[in-house]
């Protein structure tokens, strides 16, 4: 595999950043990941918009122009021969002798990789649906910034794996679902409306979430942005997850209890079928 590091494309095992990189020592870094489908990067423009916002929130300098970044991402995908998978890129504040406060004159570290995904395994998850578990949300309150500070997310995903589940969904102190460890959460209510949590500071504003709202509008499916409880999710007509990696993944069991009759729902299937008609494609 090939990795891009600060201006060079190198074999991944030779790709190195400083031990004193602030991404390494303080999780002082932001990232993005886009789906690559049939040789095109999906919704790149929106991911670059969100990256700009994450960088601005943390006052990390932009390492290069949008055009240059787009070139690097396409090149990384191309050099890794990824037709279906994802491209991942990360920007840290840079490397400097360890000190919590921002160092002066530091240059951001920019790395990017691309990887193929197991299309058959993803198709199976989509066809059969997946089990999830719920866990208390123990993250900081700025999860709207897409930082690499993902330890609570990693621990939650591991807990899911150990419970035989695919994803862990966080629940806030008031009993409302926030989001998954790496996905947004949706349900279909009794009237056939989509319900998802408002993108306030409790969740990441998922790009797939935004695009799915456009897909829903095109399909005349109503969307309600409001909080919902675990009980409501467990008794919903359909439940599903969205993320750039999986696009839409139906949920068929929660904390060991069967939901939505244990099969993927028809509204989720409809939205999923239309998704790539509406998403933007940047050929690699
Ligand atoms: N929430 C979290 C915590 C995530 O890590 C992700 C995946 N990046 C999402 C939601 C979904 O966001 P997107 O649709 O932009 O991938």
Coordinates of C-alpha atoms and ligand atoms in Angstrom, one line a residue:
X1 CA 0.0 0.0 0.0
X2 CA 0.9 3.6 -0.6
X3 CA 0.6 6.4 1.9
X4 CA 0.9 10.1 1.3
X5 CA 2.9 12.0 4.0
X6 CA 3.7 15.7 3.8
X7 CA 4.3 15.9 0.1
X8 CA 5.5 12.3 -0.7
X9 CA 3.9 9.1 -1.8
X10 CA 5.7 6.2 0.0
X11 CA 5.1 2.5 0.8
X12 CA 3.0 2.5 3.9
X13 CA 5.6 0.7 6.0
X14 CA 8.0 3.6 5.3
X15 CA 5.4 6.3 6.0
X16 CA 6.4 8.0 9.3
X17 CA 5.6 11.1 11.3
X18 CA 7.4 12.4 14.3
X19 CA 7.0 10.9 17.8
X20 CA 6.3 14.4 18.9
X21 CA 3.6 15.0 16.4
X22 CA 0.7 16.6 18.2
X23 CA -1.7 14.1 16.6
X24 CA 0.2 11.4 18.4
X25 CA 0.6 13.1 21.8
X26 CA -2.6 15.2 22.2
X27 CA -5.0 13.9 19.5
X28 CA -4.6 17.4 18.2
X29 CA -5.7 16.4 14.7
X30 CA -8.7 16.2 12.5
X31 CA -9.6 13.7 9.8
X32 CA -12.1 12.8 7.0
X33 CA -13.0 9.6 5.2
X34 CA -14.9 9.3 2.0
X35 CA -16.4 6.2 0.4
X36 CA -14.9 5.2 -3.0
X37 CA -17.5 3.5 -5.1
X38 CA -17.0 2.1 -8.6
X39 CA -13.8 4.3 -9.1
X40 CA -15.2 7.6 -7.8
X41 CA -14.9 9.4 -4.5
X42 CA -18.3 10.0 -3.1
X43 CA -19.4 13.5 -1.8
X44 CA -15.9 14.8 -1.6
X45 CA -17.0 18.5 -1.7
X46 CA -19.1 18.1 1.4
X47 CA -16.3 16.3 3.3
X48 CA -13.9 19.1 2.4
X49 CA -16.4 21.6 3.7
X50 CA -16.7 19.7 7.0
X51 CA -12.8 19.4 7.2
X52 CA -12.5 23.2 6.7
X53 CA -14.9 23.7 9.6
X54 CA -13.1 21.2 11.9
X55 CA -9.7 22.9 11.1
X56 CA -11.3 26.4 11.8
X57 CA -12.7 25.2 15.1
X58 CA -9.3 24.1 16.3
X59 CA -7.3 26.9 14.6
X60 CA -5.2 24.4 12.6
X61 CA -3.8 25.8 9.4
X62 CA -5.0 24.4 6.1
X63 CA -2.0 22.5 4.6
X64 CA -2.9 23.1 1.0
X65 CA -5.6 24.4 -1.4
X66 CA -8.7 22.4 -2.0
X67 CA -7.6 21.6 -5.6
X68 CA -4.3 20.3 -4.3
X69 CA -5.9 18.2 -1.6
X70 CA -8.4 16.8 -4.1
X71 CA -5.4 15.9 -6.4
X72 CA -3.6 14.1 -3.5
X73 CA -6.8 12.1 -2.5
X74 CA -7.4 11.0 -6.1
X75 CA -3.8 10.1 -6.5
X76 CA -3.7 8.0 -3.3
X77 CA -6.9 6.2 -4.4
X78 CA -5.4 5.6 -7.8
X79 CA -2.0 4.4 -6.6
X80 CA -3.6 1.9 -4.3
X81 CA -5.9 0.7 -7.1
X82 CA -9.0 1.2 -4.9
X83 CA -12.2 0.8 -6.9
X84 CA -14.5 0.2 -3.9
X85 CA -13.4 1.1 -0.4
X86 CA -12.5 4.4 1.2
X87 CA -9.9 7.2 1.3
X88 CA -8.8 8.4 4.7
X89 CA -6.9 11.6 5.4
X90 CA -5.7 13.4 8.5
X91 CA -4.3 16.7 9.4
X92 CA -2.5 17.4 12.7
X93 CA -1.4 20.7 14.1
X94 CA 2.2 19.5 13.4
X95 CA 5.3 18.3 15.3
X96 CA 6.9 20.3 18.1
X97 CA 8.6 19.6 21.5
X98 CA 5.8 18.5 23.8
X99 CA 3.9 21.4 25.4
X100 CA 0.1 21.5 25.8
X101 CA -0.3 25.0 24.4
X102 CA 0.0 25.6 20.6
X103 CA 3.6 25.8 19.4
X104 CA 4.6 28.8 17.3
X105 CA 5.5 28.4 13.7
X106 CA 4.5 24.8 13.4
X107 CA 3.5 23.3 10.0
X108 CA 0.5 20.9 9.8
X109 CA 1.2 17.2 9.2
X110 CA -0.9 15.8 6.3
X111 CA -1.3 12.1 5.7
X112 CA -3.7 10.1 3.4
X113 CA -4.3 6.5 2.7
X114 CA -6.8 4.5 0.7
X115 CA -8.0 1.0 1.2
X116 CA -10.3 -1.5 -0.6
X117 CA -13.3 -2.9 1.4
X118 CA -14.9 -6.3 1.3
X119 CA -17.9 -5.5 -0.9
X120 CA -19.4 -9.0 -0.3
X121 CA -19.3 -8.6 3.5
X122 CA -20.9 -5.2 3.3
X123 CA -23.6 -6.5 1.0
X124 CA -24.4 -9.3 3.5
X125 CA -24.7 -6.8 6.4
X126 CA -27.0 -4.8 4.3
X127 CA -29.2 -7.8 3.3
X128 CA -29.4 -9.3 6.8
X129 CA -29.1 -6.2 9.0
X130 CA -26.9 -6.0 12.0
X131 CA -27.1 -6.3 15.9
X132 CA -26.1 -3.2 17.9
X133 CA -25.7 -2.5 21.6
X134 CA -26.3 0.7 23.6
X135 CA -23.8 2.3 26.0
X136 CA -23.6 5.6 28.0
X137 CA -22.1 8.4 26.0
X138 CA -18.8 9.2 27.8
X139 CA -17.3 11.5 25.2
X140 CA -16.5 15.3 25.4
X141 CA -19.1 17.7 24.3
X142 CA -17.4 18.8 21.0
X143 CA -18.0 15.6 19.0
X144 CA -19.2 17.9 16.2
X145 CA -15.5 18.4 15.5
X146 CA -14.1 15.4 13.6
X147 CA -11.0 14.9 15.7
X148 CA -8.9 11.7 16.0
X149 CA -9.6 11.7 19.7
X150 CA -11.6 8.5 19.3
X151 CA -10.7 6.5 22.4
X152 CA -14.3 6.3 23.7
X153 CA -15.5 5.3 20.2
X154 CA -12.8 2.6 20.0
X155 CA -13.7 1.2 23.4
X156 CA -17.4 1.2 22.5
X157 CA -16.8 -0.6 19.2
X158 CA -14.7 -3.2 21.0
X159 CA -17.5 -3.7 23.5
X160 CA -19.8 -4.2 20.6
X161 CA -17.5 -6.8 19.1
X162 CA -17.2 -8.6 22.4
X163 CA -21.1 -8.7 22.6
X164 CA -21.3 -10.1 19.1
X165 CA -22.7 -6.8 17.7
X166 CA -21.6 -4.7 14.8
X167 CA -22.0 -1.2 16.3
X168 CA -22.3 0.5 19.7
X169 CA -24.8 3.3 20.0
X170 CA -24.2 6.0 22.6
X171 CA -27.0 7.3 24.9
X172 CA -26.8 10.6 26.7
X173 CA -27.4 11.3 30.4
X174 CA -31.1 12.0 29.7
X175 CA -31.7 8.6 28.0
X176 CA -31.6 9.9 24.4
X177 CA -29.6 8.3 21.7
X178 CA -26.8 10.4 20.4
X179 CA -25.0 8.4 17.6
X180 CA -23.0 5.3 17.0
X181 CA -19.3 5.0 17.6
X182 CA -18.8 5.6 13.8
X183 CA -22.2 6.2 12.4
X184 CA -25.4 8.3 12.8
X185 CA -28.6 6.6 13.9
X186 CA -32.1 6.8 12.4
X187 CA -35.5 5.3 13.0
X188 CA -38.8 5.1 11.1
X189 CA -41.8 6.0 13.2
X190 CA -45.3 4.6 13.1
X191 CA -46.3 7.2 10.4
X192 CA -43.4 6.2 8.2
X193 CA -41.4 9.3 8.9
X194 CA -37.6 9.3 9.4
X195 CA -36.4 10.5 12.8
X196 CA -32.8 11.5 13.5
X197 CA -31.2 13.5 16.2
X198 CA -30.7 17.2 15.4
X199 CA -27.0 17.9 14.5
X200 CA -26.3 20.0 17.5
X201 CA -23.2 19.5 19.5
X202 CA -24.2 16.0 20.7
X203 CA -23.3 14.3 17.4
X204 CA -21.1 14.6 14.3
X205 CA -22.9 16.2 11.4
X206 CA -22.6 13.1 9.1
X207 CA -22.2 13.8 5.4
X208 CA -24.2 10.6 4.7
X209 CA -26.9 12.0 7.1
X210 CA -27.1 15.2 5.1
X211 CA -27.2 13.5 1.7
X212 CA -29.8 11.0 3.0
X213 CA -32.1 13.9 3.8
X214 CA -32.0 14.9 0.1
X215 CA -32.7 11.3 -0.9
X216 CA -35.7 11.3 1.5
X217 CA -37.0 14.5 0.0
X218 CA -36.6 13.1 -3.5
X219 CA -38.5 10.0 -2.4
X220 CA -41.2 12.0 -0.6
X221 CA -40.3 10.5 2.8
X222 CA -40.7 13.0 5.7
X223 CA -37.8 13.7 8.0
X224 CA -38.1 14.9 11.6
X225 CA -35.0 16.1 13.4
X226 CA -35.6 15.4 17.1
X227 CA -34.1 13.4 19.9
X228 CA -35.4 9.8 20.6
X229 CA -35.0 7.4 23.5
X230 CA -33.7 3.8 23.5
X231 CA -37.2 2.6 24.2
X232 CA -38.5 4.4 21.1
X233 CA -35.7 3.0 19.0
X234 CA -36.4 -0.6 20.3
X235 CA -40.1 -0.3 19.3
X236 CA -39.5 1.6 16.0
X237 CA -40.7 0.2 12.6
X238 CA -37.2 0.4 11.2
X239 CA -33.8 1.4 12.6
X240 CA -30.6 2.0 10.6
X241 CA -27.2 3.5 10.7
X242 CA -25.5 5.9 8.2
X243 CA -21.8 6.5 7.5
X244 CA -19.6 7.2 4.6
X245 CA -18.1 3.7 4.9
X246 CA -21.3 1.7 4.9
X247 CA -23.8 4.3 3.6
X248 CA -26.9 2.7 5.1
X249 CA -26.9 -0.3 7.4
X250 CA -30.2 -1.7 8.8
X251 CA -30.3 -2.7 12.5
X252 CA -32.3 -5.9 13.4
X253 CA -31.4 -6.3 17.1
X254 CA -30.6 -3.9 20.0
X255 CA -29.1 -5.1 23.3
X256 CA -30.1 -8.7 22.3
X257 CA -33.7 -7.8 21.6
X258 CA -35.1 -8.2 18.1
X259 CA -36.3 -5.0 16.5
X260 CA -38.3 -4.3 13.4
X261 CA -39.3 -8.0 13.2
X262 CA -35.7 -8.8 12.7
X263 CA -35.5 -7.9 9.0
X264 CA -34.2 -4.8 7.1
X265 CA -37.1 -2.4 6.4
X266 CA -38.5 -1.3 3.1
X267 CA -38.0 2.4 3.6
X268 CA -34.3 1.9 4.3
X269 CA -34.0 -0.3 1.2
X270 CA -35.7 2.4 -0.9
X271 CA -33.4 5.2 0.3
X272 CA -30.3 3.0 0.0
X273 CA -31.2 2.2 -3.7
X274 CA -31.5 5.9 -4.6
X275 CA -28.5 7.1 -2.6
X276 CA -25.9 7.0 -5.3
X277 CA -28.2 8.7 -7.8
X278 CA -28.1 11.8 -5.6
X279 CA -24.5 11.6 -4.1
X280 CA -21.7 13.5 -5.9
X281 CA -19.0 11.5 -7.7
X282 CA -15.4 12.6 -8.2
X283 CA -13.8 10.1 -10.6
X284 CA -10.3 9.0 -9.4
Ligands
LIG1 N1 -20.7 9.8 13.8 C1 -19.4 9.4 14.1 C2 -18.9 9.4 15.5 C3 -18.6 9.0 13.0 O1 -17.3 8.6 13.2 C4 -19.1 8.9 11.7 C5 -18.3 8.4 10.5 N2 -17.3 9.3 10.1 C6 -20.4 9.4 11.5 C7 -21.2 9.8 12.5 C8 -21.0 9.4 10.1 O2 -20.5 10.5 9.4 P1 -20.3 10.4 7.8 O3 -21.6 10.1 7.2 O4 -19.8 11.7 7.4 O5 -19.3 9.3 7.5

